[in-house]
């Protein structure tokens, strides 16, 4: 199992970014997926969930309306579209495989920095 | 939304000590409770799911218990490699909230 995030970087407040997570080593379409973030020196924060087909999504209140999770099962890829970014969105963003009971595999993370 | 509260926020114990970390849910979550270990500078690692089921490869000195609102992670004999921050997470339904974390250090 391998999860590789990309797309992080420095963006100005109010800007946009799209994170990607490339999955391999398992049948991607069999698993729900999540995004979890961790601000520098802080704890873990669950961000978003998407079902196997992509028909069901959930987002944390702190990101609803600004961050949107999606997936492309044909490309074995998970995405997080990030709009209207704020300084408090600065964090390492992890792509996490969901077994319905836990997040069992985590990517290495991609750093998003929102600053002017 | 259900809140997850961990205690203590940090602890210091000697090698060989028994260590207990508590996680409390503001409402019942049956046994949908997960524990993770995050070593400094590393990615979180799954330790325990369904409150008490040890993930494959995790040392048997780790154990979990509880149901409903009160859960416990126990390290039966603390080892130097257990220095880490431990997080609980509810997994019954979204939002999949984490606890604030417990930092474990060696005395």
Tab-separated table of C-alpha atoms in Angstrom:
chain	number	residue	atom	x	y	z
A	1	UNK	CA	0.000	0.000	0.000
A	2	UNK	CA	1.322	3.388	-0.947
A	3	UNK	CA	-0.259	6.804	-0.680
A	4	UNK	CA	1.651	9.747	-2.139
A	5	UNK	CA	0.370	13.283	-1.665
A	6	UNK	CA	1.333	16.203	-3.867
A	7	UNK	CA	0.245	19.740	-4.634
A	8	UNK	CA	1.166	21.507	-1.424
A	9	UNK	CA	3.013	24.786	-1.336
A	10	UNK	CA	2.871	28.449	-0.414
A	11	UNK	CA	-0.339	30.298	-1.259
A	12	UNK	CA	-1.656	33.717	-0.334
A	13	UNK	CA	-4.726	34.150	1.880
A	14	UNK	CA	-7.845	33.829	-0.254
A	15	UNK	CA	-6.021	31.721	-2.790
A	16	UNK	CA	-6.652	28.200	-4.052
A	17	UNK	CA	-4.747	24.951	-4.188
A	18	UNK	CA	-5.546	21.399	-5.260
A	19	UNK	CA	-3.991	18.513	-3.391
A	20	UNK	CA	-3.695	15.068	-4.953
A	21	UNK	CA	-3.070	11.641	-3.470
A	22	UNK	CA	-1.902	8.816	-5.720
A	23	UNK	CA	-2.838	5.392	-4.369
A	24	UNK	CA	-1.237	2.077	-5.261
A	25	UNK	CA	-0.888	-1.443	-3.926
A	26	UNK	CA	-4.579	-1.985	-3.214
A	27	UNK	CA	-7.968	-1.796	-4.903
A	28	UNK	CA	-8.571	1.933	-4.463
A	29	UNK	CA	-12.273	1.767	-5.304
A	30	UNK	CA	-12.902	-0.642	-2.399
A	31	UNK	CA	-11.977	1.886	0.295
A	32	UNK	CA	-13.414	5.141	1.560
A	33	UNK	CA	-10.731	7.796	1.997
A	34	UNK	CA	-10.043	10.728	4.284
A	35	UNK	CA	-7.943	13.840	4.505
A	36	UNK	CA	-6.437	14.631	7.918
A	37	UNK	CA	-4.317	17.688	8.661
A	38	UNK	CA	-1.848	18.748	11.313
A	39	UNK	CA	-0.914	22.363	11.890
A	40	UNK	CA	2.714	22.978	12.918
A	41	UNK	CA	3.226	21.776	16.481
A	42	UNK	CA	-0.459	20.911	16.884
A	43	UNK	CA	-2.621	17.805	17.007
A	44	UNK	CA	-4.418	15.876	14.311
A	45	UNK	CA	-7.577	17.293	12.760
A	46	UNK	CA	-9.923	15.272	10.579
A	47	UNK	CA	-10.820	17.300	7.470
A	48	UNK	CA	-12.859	15.302	4.958
A	49	UNK	CA	-14.292	11.875	4.106
A	50	UNK	CA	-15.405	10.361	0.803
A	51	UNK	CA	-17.196	7.078	0.194
A	52	UNK	CA	-15.963	4.420	-2.212
A	53	UNK	CA	-18.014	5.703	-5.133
A	54	UNK	CA	-17.636	9.358	-4.236
A	55	UNK	CA	-21.368	9.792	-3.828
A	56	UNK	CA	-21.083	10.633	-0.126
A	57	UNK	CA	-18.760	13.236	1.336
A	58	UNK	CA	-18.391	14.830	4.761
A	59	UNK	CA	-16.307	17.813	5.782
A	60	UNK	CA	-15.312	19.327	9.101
A	61	UNK	CA	-17.265	22.454	9.985
A	62	UNK	CA	-14.025	24.455	9.881
A	63	UNK	CA	-13.606	23.771	6.149
A	64	UNK	CA	-17.162	23.326	4.851
A	65	UNK	CA	-17.778	25.466	1.797
A	66	UNK	CA	-14.082	26.064	1.183
A	67	UNK	CA	-12.456	22.612	0.924
A	68	UNK	CA	-13.941	19.857	-1.217
A	69	UNK	CA	-12.919	16.218	-1.368
A	70	UNK	CA	-13.270	14.151	-4.532
A	71	UNK	CA	-11.857	11.009	-6.088
A	72	UNK	CA	-11.237	9.414	-9.479
A	73	UNK	CA	-11.303	5.645	-9.097
A	74	UNK	CA	-10.147	5.156	-12.695
A	75	UNK	CA	-6.980	7.062	-11.843
A	76	UNK	CA	-6.600	5.669	-8.298
A	77	UNK	CA	-6.499	9.235	-7.062
A	78	UNK	CA	-7.928	11.297	-4.222
A	79	UNK	CA	-8.177	15.081	-4.335
A	80	UNK	CA	-8.766	18.044	-2.044
A	81	UNK	CA	-9.774	21.280	-3.724
A	82	UNK	CA	-8.908	24.122	-1.386
A	83	UNK	CA	-10.473	27.542	-1.998
A	84	UNK	CA	-10.619	30.777	0.013
A	85	UNK	CA	-7.636	29.631	2.020
A	86	UNK	CA	-6.938	31.128	5.430
A	87	UNK	CA	-3.827	31.270	7.592
A	88	UNK	CA	-5.397	28.659	9.877
A	89	UNK	CA	-5.415	26.169	6.985
A	90	UNK	CA	-1.607	26.023	7.208
A	91	UNK	CA	-0.809	22.388	7.952
A	92	UNK	CA	0.553	19.119	6.701
A	93	UNK	CA	-2.265	17.348	4.878
A	94	UNK	CA	-2.374	13.553	5.027
A	95	UNK	CA	-4.245	11.198	2.738
A	96	UNK	CA	-5.607	8.285	4.833
A	97	UNK	CA	-7.142	4.972	3.774
A	98	UNK	CA	-10.353	4.115	5.634
A	99	UNK	CA	-11.214	0.522	6.556
A	100	UNK	CA	-14.622	1.485	8.051
A	101	UNK	CA	-13.031	0.892	11.455
A	102	UNK	CA	-9.860	2.991	11.293
A	103	UNK	CA	-7.406	4.880	9.137
A	104	UNK	CA	-4.888	2.160	8.516
A	105	UNK	CA	-2.501	3.663	5.957
A	106	UNK	CA	-1.291	7.257	5.874
A	107	UNK	CA	0.680	9.076	3.225
A	108	UNK	CA	3.779	11.075	4.079
A	109	UNK	CA	1.830	14.305	3.880
A	110	UNK	CA	2.104	17.521	1.891
A	111	UNK	CA	2.656	20.922	3.494
A	112	UNK	CA	0.301	23.775	2.738
A	113	UNK	CA	1.392	27.217	3.896
A	114	UNK	CA	-1.057	30.102	3.673
A	115	UNK	CA	0.778	33.371	4.063
A	116	UNK	CA	1.255	36.705	2.362
B	1	UNK	CA	-21.010	17.027	17.309
B	2	UNK	CA	-19.333	14.556	19.656
B	3	UNK	CA	-16.212	15.850	21.372
B	4	UNK	CA	-13.239	13.641	22.245
B	5	UNK	CA	-11.251	14.513	25.373
B	6	UNK	CA	-7.944	12.882	26.206
B	7	UNK	CA	-6.162	12.925	29.540
B	8	UNK	CA	-3.569	13.615	30.574
B	9	UNK	CA	-2.212	15.926	27.867
B	10	UNK	CA	1.286	14.779	28.756
B	11	UNK	CA	3.001	12.358	31.083
B	12	UNK	CA	6.468	11.303	32.081
B	13	UNK	CA	7.157	7.756	33.227
B	14	UNK	CA	10.087	5.433	33.770
B	15	UNK	CA	11.062	2.564	31.521
B	16	UNK	CA	9.071	-0.476	32.597
B	17	UNK	CA	6.214	1.527	34.080
B	18	UNK	CA	2.589	0.837	33.282
B	19	UNK	CA	1.101	3.823	31.463
B	20	UNK	CA	-2.601	4.567	31.037
B	21	UNK	CA	-4.159	7.166	28.751
B	22	UNK	CA	-7.851	7.983	28.851
B	23	UNK	CA	-10.152	9.124	26.063
B	24	UNK	CA	-13.701	10.263	26.770
B	25	UNK	CA	-16.451	10.842	24.222
B	26	UNK	CA	-19.144	13.417	24.953
B	27	UNK	CA	-21.756	10.913	23.719
B	28	UNK	CA	-21.712	7.148	23.292
B	29	UNK	CA	-19.809	5.784	20.310
B	30	UNK	CA	-20.146	2.062	21.118
B	31	UNK	CA	-16.691	0.602	20.409
B	32	UNK	CA	-15.840	2.783	17.390
B	33	UNK	CA	-12.665	4.106	18.924
B	34	UNK	CA	-9.193	4.144	17.354
B	35	UNK	CA	-5.767	4.815	18.861
B	36	UNK	CA	-2.782	6.135	16.906
B	37	UNK	CA	0.849	6.656	17.805
B	38	UNK	CA	2.834	9.516	16.301
B	39	UNK	CA	6.555	9.566	16.962
B	40	UNK	CA	8.381	12.898	16.634
B	41	UNK	CA	8.668	13.919	12.992
B	42	UNK	CA	6.848	10.834	11.771
B	43	UNK	CA	3.498	9.919	10.238
B	44	UNK	CA	0.783	8.659	12.614
B	45	UNK	CA	0.582	4.889	12.937
B	46	UNK	CA	-2.519	2.828	13.688
B	47	UNK	CA	-2.241	0.985	17.011
B	48	UNK	CA	-5.716	-0.177	18.001
B	49	UNK	CA	-9.134	-0.156	16.350
B	50	UNK	CA	-12.597	-1.118	17.552
B	51	UNK	CA	-11.453	0.010	21.012
B	52	UNK	CA	-9.477	-3.138	21.786
B	53	UNK	CA	-8.257	-4.857	18.600
B	54	UNK	CA	-4.509	-4.626	18.147
B	55	UNK	CA	-3.384	-3.751	14.637
B	56	UNK	CA	-1.105	-6.371	13.072
B	57	UNK	CA	2.531	-5.887	14.049
B	58	UNK	CA	1.848	-3.743	17.113
B	59	UNK	CA	3.642	-5.002	20.251
B	60	UNK	CA	1.459	-6.810	22.758
B	61	UNK	CA	2.411	-4.386	25.530
B	62	UNK	CA	-0.186	-2.068	23.992
B	63	UNK	CA	-3.830	-2.723	24.828
B	64	UNK	CA	-7.119	-0.893	24.616
B	65	UNK	CA	-10.382	-1.144	26.456
B	66	UNK	CA	-13.697	0.581	26.887
B	67	UNK	CA	-17.042	1.085	25.261
B	68	UNK	CA	-19.645	3.796	25.073
B	69	UNK	CA	-17.989	6.978	26.318
B	70	UNK	CA	-14.886	5.925	28.252
B	71	UNK	CA	-11.821	4.341	26.707
B	72	UNK	CA	-8.300	3.510	27.824
B	73	UNK	CA	-4.983	2.879	26.102
B	74	UNK	CA	-2.503	1.001	28.270
B	75	UNK	CA	1.184	0.387	27.751
B	76	UNK	CA	1.982	-2.436	30.142
B	77	UNK	CA	5.734	-1.812	30.280
B	78	UNK	CA	6.916	1.484	28.817
B	79	UNK	CA	9.872	1.229	26.446
B	80	UNK	CA	12.137	3.997	25.134
B	81	UNK	CA	10.738	3.527	21.622
B	82	UNK	CA	7.244	4.336	22.937
B	83	UNK	CA	8.099	8.023	23.269
B	84	UNK	CA	5.403	9.582	21.107
B	85	UNK	CA	2.125	11.427	21.100
B	86	UNK	CA	-0.946	9.216	21.231
B	87	UNK	CA	-4.285	10.194	19.725
B	88	UNK	CA	-7.745	8.696	19.977
B	89	UNK	CA	-10.308	9.109	17.188
B	90	UNK	CA	-14.019	8.343	17.019
B	91	UNK	CA	-14.988	6.248	14.023
B	92	UNK	CA	-18.718	5.642	14.378
B	93	UNK	CA	-19.775	8.408	12.018
B	94	UNK	CA	-18.586	11.717	10.605
B	95	UNK	CA	-17.130	13.985	11.849
B	96	UNK	CA	-14.306	11.583	12.728
B	97	UNK	CA	-12.981	13.759	15.535
B	98	UNK	CA	-9.588	13.246	17.167
B	99	UNK	CA	-8.728	13.744	20.795
B	100	UNK	CA	-6.206	16.416	21.643
B	101	UNK	CA	-3.333	13.969	22.077
B	102	UNK	CA	-1.208	12.700	24.969
B	103	UNK	CA	2.527	13.218	24.835
B	104	UNK	CA	4.452	10.388	26.502
B	105	UNK	CA	8.016	10.953	27.633
B	106	UNK	CA	10.604	8.943	29.528
B	107	UNK	CA	11.472	10.145	33.019
